[in-house]
């Protein structure tokens, strides 16, 4: 009798557990950021849209906080179909998909508005389409604010102050060259290793946007932040081609549309989070350098453009971006 009750209870709890994801197909989506971060919430919202629009045929479960691994590894796993969806920066795609280098170029965008205009237009579509040759489907672009240098040593007030310092960059050769062109040294490293590497002095600092600087806790160990805003790298939501091919054409359309509809949601969340993160960091006593002449930084990037913008295709993309009002 007791055993029966126990079995029944176990069955009921199993039903409840699966009940939370009672969809026919639950897409597993990866994100390096913690629960509550704008990218994580936006993909969860997209999942709600999917569940409703497919009458429960499709749902998304977001594995946040790098539960499925660091970005470079999860990209490979998404290509192999082990992970169904992935929300990542374009940076770690630079070495794999050359088109993603263009919006990752330092100072390519004049502002976040300029970036939105470009990524919502034909150049953005061209980049999304480029994922198809790499076993991925490009679904949508998200915001990643603008990235600036932070470090544990001293306030950076000019390019000269960067000389000889050691910064972590995302795993992209172009970012290694970017830091070298500024007179500093770069170490490509997974995001999850940055906190302890700053703490133990393996690196002097890193570079990122307000929400990442704050949510990663990097601001606790690197207390100088200089708003040189060298990068406005968009983020991207991709799907594994293997998972995509299993969907009916009708469901593929629904997925595409839900991804698109998650973009304004993400942008709103981003705006709020950027402000909140900035407030939290400022209140913590971090020294922030806002008054910095960006002209020498922009000038110093010429060799990076020369090295990476070589084909006619990429040159045209750069021109199209620059010509976008
Ligand atoms: C964040 C971005 C992440 C990750 C991280 C990093 O701004 O949202 O996807 O790329 O930067 O620096 O590794």
Short mmCIF file of N, CA, C and O and ligand atoms in Angstrom, two decimals, residues 31-33 37 39 70-71 87-92 143-144 147 168-171 189-192 194 207-209 212 235 270, ligand 1:
data_model
loop_
_atom_site.label_atom_id
_atom_site.label_comp_id
_atom_site.label_asym_id
_atom_site.label_seq_id
_atom_site.Cartn_x
_atom_site.Cartn_y
_atom_site.Cartn_z
N UNK A 31 22.68 30.46 -23.07
CA UNK A 31 23.06 31.85 -22.84
C UNK A 31 24.10 31.88 -21.72
O UNK A 31 23.96 31.17 -20.73
N UNK A 32 25.10 32.72 -21.90
CA UNK A 32 26.16 32.82 -20.90
C UNK A 32 25.73 33.65 -19.69
O UNK A 32 26.30 33.54 -18.61
N UNK A 33 24.70 34.49 -19.89
CA UNK A 33 24.28 35.43 -18.85
C UNK A 33 23.34 34.79 -17.82
O UNK A 33 22.69 33.80 -18.12
N UNK A 37 18.83 38.52 -16.97
CA UNK A 37 19.57 39.37 -17.92
C UNK A 37 18.69 39.54 -19.18
O UNK A 37 17.96 38.63 -19.56
N UNK A 39 18.96 39.38 -22.39
CA UNK A 39 18.97 38.38 -23.47
C UNK A 39 18.24 37.10 -23.02
O UNK A 39 17.53 36.48 -23.80
N UNK A 70 30.82 27.54 -22.33
CA UNK A 70 31.22 28.89 -22.74
C UNK A 70 30.85 29.09 -24.22
O UNK A 70 30.69 28.12 -24.96
N UNK A 71 30.78 30.35 -24.64
CA UNK A 71 30.22 30.65 -25.96
C UNK A 71 30.85 29.87 -27.13
O UNK A 71 30.15 29.33 -27.96
N UNK A 87 22.12 32.12 -27.91
CA UNK A 87 22.18 33.60 -27.94
C UNK A 87 23.60 33.97 -27.59
O UNK A 87 24.04 33.72 -26.48
N UNK A 88 24.31 34.54 -28.55
CA UNK A 88 25.73 34.84 -28.37
C UNK A 88 26.07 36.20 -28.97
O UNK A 88 25.34 36.73 -29.79
N UNK A 89 27.24 36.70 -28.59
CA UNK A 89 27.76 37.90 -29.25
C UNK A 89 28.24 37.50 -30.64
O UNK A 89 28.57 36.34 -30.88
N UNK A 90 28.30 38.47 -31.56
CA UNK A 90 28.86 38.15 -32.89
C UNK A 90 30.36 37.91 -32.80
O UNK A 90 30.94 37.27 -33.68
N UNK A 91 31.00 38.42 -31.73
CA UNK A 91 32.46 38.30 -31.59
C UNK A 91 32.99 36.88 -31.78
O UNK A 91 33.86 36.65 -32.62
N UNK A 92 32.48 35.90 -31.03
CA UNK A 92 33.01 34.55 -31.17
C UNK A 92 32.72 33.90 -32.53
O UNK A 92 33.20 32.81 -32.81
N UNK A 143 20.73 43.56 -28.71
CA UNK A 143 21.64 44.64 -28.36
C UNK A 143 22.76 44.17 -27.44
O UNK A 143 22.55 43.30 -26.59
N UNK A 144 23.92 44.79 -27.61
CA UNK A 144 25.01 44.53 -26.67
C UNK A 144 25.64 45.83 -26.21
O UNK A 144 26.79 45.84 -25.77
N UNK A 147 30.97 48.65 -25.80
CA UNK A 147 31.98 48.05 -24.92
C UNK A 147 33.15 49.01 -24.69
O UNK A 147 33.61 49.66 -25.63
N UNK A 168 41.72 41.04 -21.37
CA UNK A 168 41.03 39.89 -21.95
C UNK A 168 40.12 40.39 -23.09
O UNK A 168 39.48 41.43 -22.96
N UNK A 169 40.08 39.63 -24.19
CA UNK A 169 39.12 39.90 -25.25
C UNK A 169 38.33 38.63 -25.53
O UNK A 169 38.73 37.54 -25.13
N UNK A 170 37.21 38.78 -26.25
CA UNK A 170 36.45 37.62 -26.69
C UNK A 170 37.32 36.80 -27.64
O UNK A 170 38.29 37.32 -28.20
N UNK A 171 36.93 35.54 -27.87
CA UNK A 171 37.77 34.68 -28.70
C UNK A 171 37.60 35.01 -30.19
O UNK A 171 36.91 34.31 -30.93
N UNK A 189 39.95 34.79 -24.08
CA UNK A 189 39.64 33.94 -22.92
C UNK A 189 38.11 33.81 -22.80
O UNK A 189 37.40 34.77 -23.08
N UNK A 190 37.61 32.66 -22.36
CA UNK A 190 36.16 32.55 -22.14
C UNK A 190 35.70 33.53 -21.05
O UNK A 190 36.44 33.80 -20.09
N UNK A 191 34.50 34.00 -21.20
CA UNK A 191 33.91 34.99 -20.30
C UNK A 191 34.00 34.55 -18.83
O UNK A 191 34.34 35.33 -17.94
N UNK A 192 33.69 33.29 -18.60
CA UNK A 192 33.62 32.77 -17.23
C UNK A 192 34.95 32.76 -16.48
O UNK A 192 34.98 32.54 -15.27
N UNK A 194 37.12 35.36 -16.63
CA UNK A 194 37.65 36.73 -16.53
C UNK A 194 37.75 37.21 -15.08
O UNK A 194 38.77 37.78 -14.68
N UNK A 207 37.04 44.23 -21.29
CA UNK A 207 36.22 45.28 -21.86
C UNK A 207 34.81 44.73 -22.07
O UNK A 207 34.65 43.58 -22.46
N UNK A 208 33.85 45.56 -21.74
CA UNK A 208 32.46 45.11 -21.92
C UNK A 208 31.50 46.29 -21.72
O UNK A 208 31.91 47.42 -21.49
N UNK A 209 30.20 45.97 -21.84
CA UNK A 209 29.15 46.98 -21.67
C UNK A 209 28.75 47.07 -20.19
O UNK A 209 29.14 46.23 -19.38
N UNK A 212 27.04 43.78 -18.58
CA UNK A 212 27.94 42.65 -18.37
C UNK A 212 28.98 42.96 -17.31
O UNK A 212 29.30 42.09 -16.47
N UNK A 235 24.48 41.33 -30.81
CA UNK A 235 24.41 39.94 -30.38
C UNK A 235 23.44 39.24 -31.33
O UNK A 235 22.65 39.89 -32.00
N UNK A 270 16.80 46.01 -22.42
CA UNK A 270 18.19 46.44 -22.45
C UNK A 270 18.34 47.87 -21.92
O UNK A 270 19.21 48.16 -21.10
C1 LIG B 1 28.74 40.17 -23.33
C2 LIG B 1 27.92 39.39 -24.32
C3 LIG B 1 28.16 37.92 -24.15
C4 LIG B 1 29.62 37.58 -24.15
C5 LIG B 1 30.42 38.51 -23.25
C6 LIG B 1 31.91 38.31 -23.42
O1 LIG B 1 28.56 41.54 -23.53
O2 LIG B 1 26.56 39.64 -24.11
O3 LIG B 1 27.45 37.24 -25.15
O4 LIG B 1 30.12 37.63 -25.45
O5 LIG B 1 30.12 39.86 -23.49
O6 LIG B 1 32.64 39.29 -23.38
O7 LIG B 1 32.35 37.16 -23.58
#
